[in-house]
Amino acid sequence: MSATEKAKAKVEQLAGTVKKETGRAVGNDKTAAEGTGDKVKGNLREAKEKVKDLFRD
């Protein structure tokens, strides 16, 4: 997995978690849902890179 893509995935996952928890803390369901979506995007990016690595080897 390229280091750049791996870093992007981790940043998206972390940002999503922070946004989700912030939304939950203030009672904003929309922000919490957006945070969950951001985290899922990070997870998908990471999974994509892992699949690419499998086919490289």
mmCIF file with all atom_site columns, C-alpha atoms in Angstrom, residues 23-51:
data_model
loop_
_atom_site.group_PDB
_atom_site.id
_atom_site.type_symbol
_atom_site.label_atom_id
_atom_site.label_alt_id
_atom_site.label_comp_id
_atom_site.label_asym_id
_atom_site.label_entity_id
_atom_site.label_seq_id
_atom_site.pdbx_PDB_ins_code
_atom_site.Cartn_x
_atom_site.Cartn_y
_atom_site.Cartn_z
_atom_site.occupancy
_atom_site.B_iso_or_equiv
_atom_site.pdbx_formal_charge
_atom_site.auth_seq_id
_atom_site.auth_comp_id
_atom_site.auth_asym_id
_atom_site.auth_atom_id
_atom_site.pdbx_PDB_model_num
ATOM 1  C CA . GLY A 1 23 ? -21.932 15.344 16.667 1.00 0.00 ? 23 GLY A CA 1
ATOM 2  C CA . ARG A 1 24 ? -23.068 12.849 19.280 1.00 0.00 ? 24 ARG A CA 1
ATOM 3  C CA . ALA A 1 25 ? -21.739 15.023 22.118 1.00 0.00 ? 25 ALA A CA 1
ATOM 4  C CA . VAL A 1 26 ? -23.663 18.097 21.007 1.00 0.00 ? 26 VAL A CA 1
ATOM 5  C CA . GLY A 1 27 ? -26.735 16.140 19.939 1.00 0.00 ? 27 GLY A CA 1
ATOM 6  C CA . ASN A 1 28 ? -26.384 16.851 16.226 1.00 0.00 ? 28 ASN A CA 1
ATOM 7  C CA . ASP A 1 29 ? -27.442 13.694 14.409 1.00 0.00 ? 29 ASP A CA 1
ATOM 8  C CA . LYS A 1 30 ? -26.564 15.091 10.977 1.00 0.00 ? 30 LYS A CA 1
ATOM 9  C CA . THR A 1 31 ? -22.933 15.730 11.954 1.00 0.00 ? 31 THR A CA 1
ATOM 10 C CA . ALA A 1 32 ? -22.703 12.316 13.606 1.00 0.00 ? 32 ALA A CA 1
ATOM 11 C CA . ALA A 1 33 ? -23.983 10.668 10.421 1.00 0.00 ? 33 ALA A CA 1
ATOM 12 C CA . GLU A 1 34 ? -21.522 12.641 8.284  1.00 0.00 ? 34 GLU A CA 1
ATOM 13 C CA . GLY A 1 35 ? -18.708 11.506 10.578 1.00 0.00 ? 35 GLY A CA 1
ATOM 14 C CA . THR A 1 36 ? -19.772 7.898  10.171 1.00 0.00 ? 36 THR A CA 1
ATOM 15 C CA . GLY A 1 37 ? -19.765 8.366  6.408  1.00 0.00 ? 37 GLY A CA 1
ATOM 16 C CA . ASP A 1 38 ? -16.274 9.873  6.474  1.00 0.00 ? 38 ASP A CA 1
ATOM 17 C CA . LYS A 1 39 ? -14.988 6.970  8.533  1.00 0.00 ? 39 LYS A CA 1
ATOM 18 C CA . VAL A 1 40 ? -16.510 4.470  6.110  1.00 0.00 ? 40 VAL A CA 1
ATOM 19 C CA . LYS A 1 41 ? -14.831 6.279  3.203  1.00 0.00 ? 41 LYS A CA 1
ATOM 20 C CA . GLY A 1 42 ? -11.503 5.913  4.977  1.00 0.00 ? 42 GLY A CA 1
ATOM 21 C CA . ASN A 1 43 ? -12.148 2.226  5.554  1.00 0.00 ? 43 ASN A CA 1
ATOM 22 C CA . LEU A 1 44 ? -13.009 1.726  1.886  1.00 0.00 ? 44 LEU A CA 1
ATOM 23 C CA . ARG A 1 45 ? -9.888  3.582  0.765  1.00 0.00 ? 45 ARG A CA 1
ATOM 24 C CA . GLU A 1 46 ? -7.776  1.340  2.983  1.00 0.00 ? 46 GLU A CA 1
ATOM 25 C CA . ALA A 1 47 ? -9.501  -1.808 1.694  1.00 0.00 ? 47 ALA A CA 1
ATOM 26 C CA . LYS A 1 48 ? -8.947  -0.690 -1.909 1.00 0.00 ? 48 LYS A CA 1
ATOM 27 C CA . GLU A 1 49 ? -5.229  -0.282 -1.285 1.00 0.00 ? 49 GLU A CA 1
ATOM 28 C CA . LYS A 1 50 ? -5.013  -3.710 0.338  1.00 0.00 ? 50 LYS A CA 1
ATOM 29 C CA . VAL A 1 51 ? -6.670  -5.307 -2.679 1.00 0.00 ? 51 VAL A CA 1
#
